[in-house]
Amino acid sequence: MIQHIVLLALSSDHEAAELEAIMQELAMLVDRLPGFTKFEHGPNRDFESLSQNYDYGFVCHFADEKTSHAYLDDATHKALGKRLLMLCDGGVEGIMVIDLEVGR
């Protein structure tokens, strides 16, 4: 399984309603892309004070690498990514992505 983890350094003036709309639309991809099994999102609580620059994040659960590539190539995902960049400090510089292979 692949866990696609995305951390967001949101700009101080980002639109909370737009962030929520993007998260809702990303969640809908679970029903459209076979192998995309779960979507979770929420604010970063940073209990260890190690990721203070990242305010928010989401996790996509994919059955396998093939599914993760289908997600990356999906037109809706790409459009939502462009909208998300507008909410982050420095655009792409305000996003960290980690893809973990788990459950081997």
mmCIF file of C-alpha atoms in Angstrom:
data_model
loop_
_atom_site.group_PDB
_atom_site.id
_atom_site.type_symbol
_atom_site.label_atom_id
_atom_site.label_comp_id
_atom_site.label_asym_id
_atom_site.label_seq_id
_atom_site.Cartn_x
_atom_site.Cartn_y
_atom_site.Cartn_z
ATOM 1 C CA MET A 1 0.000 0.000 0.000
ATOM 2 C CA ILE A 2 1.110 3.577 -0.644
ATOM 3 C CA GLN A 3 0.326 6.409 1.738
ATOM 4 C CA HIS A 4 0.607 9.733 -0.083
ATOM 5 C CA ILE A 5 1.163 12.337 2.644
ATOM 6 C CA VAL A 6 0.891 16.016 1.783
ATOM 7 C CA LEU A 7 1.802 18.800 4.232
ATOM 8 C CA LEU A 8 0.749 22.389 3.534
ATOM 9 C CA ALA A 9 2.337 25.642 4.687
ATOM 10 C CA LEU A 10 -0.715 27.827 4.213
ATOM 11 C CA SER A 11 -0.368 31.534 3.567
ATOM 12 C CA SER A 12 -1.641 33.719 6.394
ATOM 13 C CA ASP A 13 -4.398 35.096 4.156
ATOM 14 C CA HIS A 14 -5.558 31.785 2.630
ATOM 15 C CA GLU A 15 -9.275 31.266 2.191
ATOM 16 C CA ALA A 16 -10.462 28.599 4.638
ATOM 17 C CA ALA A 17 -13.590 27.940 2.553
ATOM 18 C CA GLU A 18 -11.466 27.266 -0.525
ATOM 19 C CA LEU A 19 -9.246 24.857 1.434
ATOM 20 C CA GLU A 20 -12.322 22.964 2.654
ATOM 21 C CA ALA A 21 -13.774 22.857 -0.873
ATOM 22 C CA ILE A 22 -10.530 21.403 -2.239
ATOM 23 C CA MET A 23 -10.442 18.773 0.515
ATOM 24 C CA GLN A 24 -14.047 17.770 -0.229
ATOM 25 C CA GLU A 25 -13.289 17.437 -3.936
ATOM 26 C CA LEU A 26 -10.155 15.379 -3.266
ATOM 27 C CA ALA A 27 -12.224 13.086 -1.029
ATOM 28 C CA MET A 28 -14.635 12.471 -3.908
ATOM 29 C CA LEU A 29 -11.808 10.935 -5.936
ATOM 30 C CA VAL A 30 -12.004 7.889 -3.648
ATOM 31 C CA ASP A 31 -15.271 6.968 -5.355
ATOM 32 C CA ARG A 32 -13.892 7.584 -8.843
ATOM 33 C CA LEU A 33 -10.399 6.028 -8.821
ATOM 34 C CA PRO A 34 -10.220 2.257 -8.245
ATOM 35 C CA GLY A 35 -7.620 1.457 -5.594
ATOM 36 C CA PHE A 36 -7.884 4.871 -3.902
ATOM 37 C CA THR A 37 -9.200 3.477 -0.643
ATOM 38 C CA LYS A 38 -9.223 6.325 1.867
ATOM 39 C CA PHE A 39 -8.724 10.088 2.189
ATOM 40 C CA GLU A 40 -8.092 11.923 5.470
ATOM 41 C CA HIS A 41 -7.258 15.564 6.176
ATOM 42 C CA GLY A 42 -6.934 17.987 9.046
ATOM 43 C CA PRO A 43 -4.898 20.634 10.852
ATOM 44 C CA ASN A 44 -1.347 19.849 11.960
ATOM 45 C CA ARG A 45 -1.237 19.768 15.765
ATOM 46 C CA ASP A 46 2.597 19.477 15.797
ATOM 47 C CA PHE A 47 2.803 18.111 19.348
ATOM 48 C CA GLU A 48 6.590 17.705 19.045
ATOM 49 C CA SER A 49 7.193 21.173 17.545
ATOM 50 C CA LEU A 50 8.998 19.662 14.560
ATOM 51 C CA SER A 51 6.774 20.777 11.686
ATOM 52 C CA GLN A 52 5.593 24.223 12.709
ATOM 53 C CA ASN A 53 5.727 25.590 9.153
ATOM 54 C CA TYR A 54 3.040 23.155 7.987
ATOM 55 C CA ASP A 55 -0.449 24.106 9.128
ATOM 56 C CA TYR A 56 -2.506 21.432 7.445
ATOM 57 C CA GLY A 57 -2.195 18.098 5.721
ATOM 58 C CA PHE A 58 -3.893 15.196 4.051
ATOM 59 C CA VAL A 59 -3.251 11.520 3.451
ATOM 60 C CA CYS A 60 -4.346 9.460 0.467
ATOM 61 C CA HIS A 61 -4.335 5.669 0.836
ATOM 62 C CA PHE A 62 -3.642 3.791 -2.400
ATOM 63 C CA ALA A 63 -3.748 0.035 -2.924
ATOM 64 C CA ASP A 64 -0.498 0.117 -4.887
ATOM 65 C CA GLU A 65 1.945 2.256 -6.846
ATOM 66 C CA LYS A 66 -0.108 1.941 -10.036
ATOM 67 C CA THR A 67 -3.073 3.547 -8.275
ATOM 68 C CA SER A 68 -0.911 6.396 -6.976
ATOM 69 C CA HIS A 69 0.249 7.132 -10.521
ATOM 70 C CA ALA A 70 -3.358 7.114 -11.763
ATOM 71 C CA TYR A 71 -4.156 9.715 -9.085
ATOM 72 C CA LEU A 72 -1.173 11.860 -10.096
ATOM 73 C CA ASP A 73 -2.264 11.736 -13.762
ATOM 74 C CA ASP A 74 -5.928 12.456 -13.025
ATOM 75 C CA ALA A 75 -7.173 15.745 -14.515
ATOM 76 C CA THR A 76 -9.309 16.586 -11.471
ATOM 77 C CA HIS A 77 -6.354 16.018 -9.127
ATOM 78 C CA LYS A 78 -4.178 18.287 -11.282
ATOM 79 C CA ALA A 79 -6.803 21.058 -11.279
ATOM 80 C CA LEU A 80 -7.231 20.801 -7.504
ATOM 81 C CA GLY A 81 -3.454 20.888 -7.073
ATOM 82 C CA LYS A 82 -3.288 24.186 -8.949
ATOM 83 C CA ARG A 83 -5.952 25.642 -6.658
ATOM 84 C CA LEU A 84 -4.091 24.332 -3.618
ATOM 85 C CA LEU A 85 -0.857 26.004 -4.724
ATOM 86 C CA MET A 86 -2.640 29.362 -4.576
ATOM 87 C CA LEU A 87 -3.272 28.835 -0.826
ATOM 88 C CA CYS A 88 0.305 27.943 0.130
ATOM 89 C CA ASP A 89 3.258 30.156 1.037
ATOM 90 C CA GLY A 90 5.470 30.317 -2.036
ATOM 91 C CA GLY A 91 3.220 28.046 -4.099
ATOM 92 C CA VAL A 92 4.988 24.721 -4.588
ATOM 93 C CA GLU A 93 7.572 25.723 -1.958
ATOM 94 C CA GLY A 94 4.771 25.569 0.621
ATOM 95 C CA ILE A 95 4.009 21.905 -0.019
ATOM 96 C CA MET A 96 5.838 18.792 1.182
ATOM 97 C CA VAL A 97 4.917 15.394 -0.255
ATOM 98 C CA ILE A 98 5.944 12.019 1.136
ATOM 99 C CA ASP A 99 4.981 8.690 -0.411
ATOM 100 C CA LEU A 100 5.360 5.823 2.037
ATOM 101 C CA GLU A 101 5.230 2.186 1.020
ATOM 102 C CA VAL A 102 3.620 0.394 3.956
ATOM 103 C CA GLY A 103 2.370 -3.062 4.780
ATOM 104 C CA ARG A 104 4.974 -5.015 2.852
#
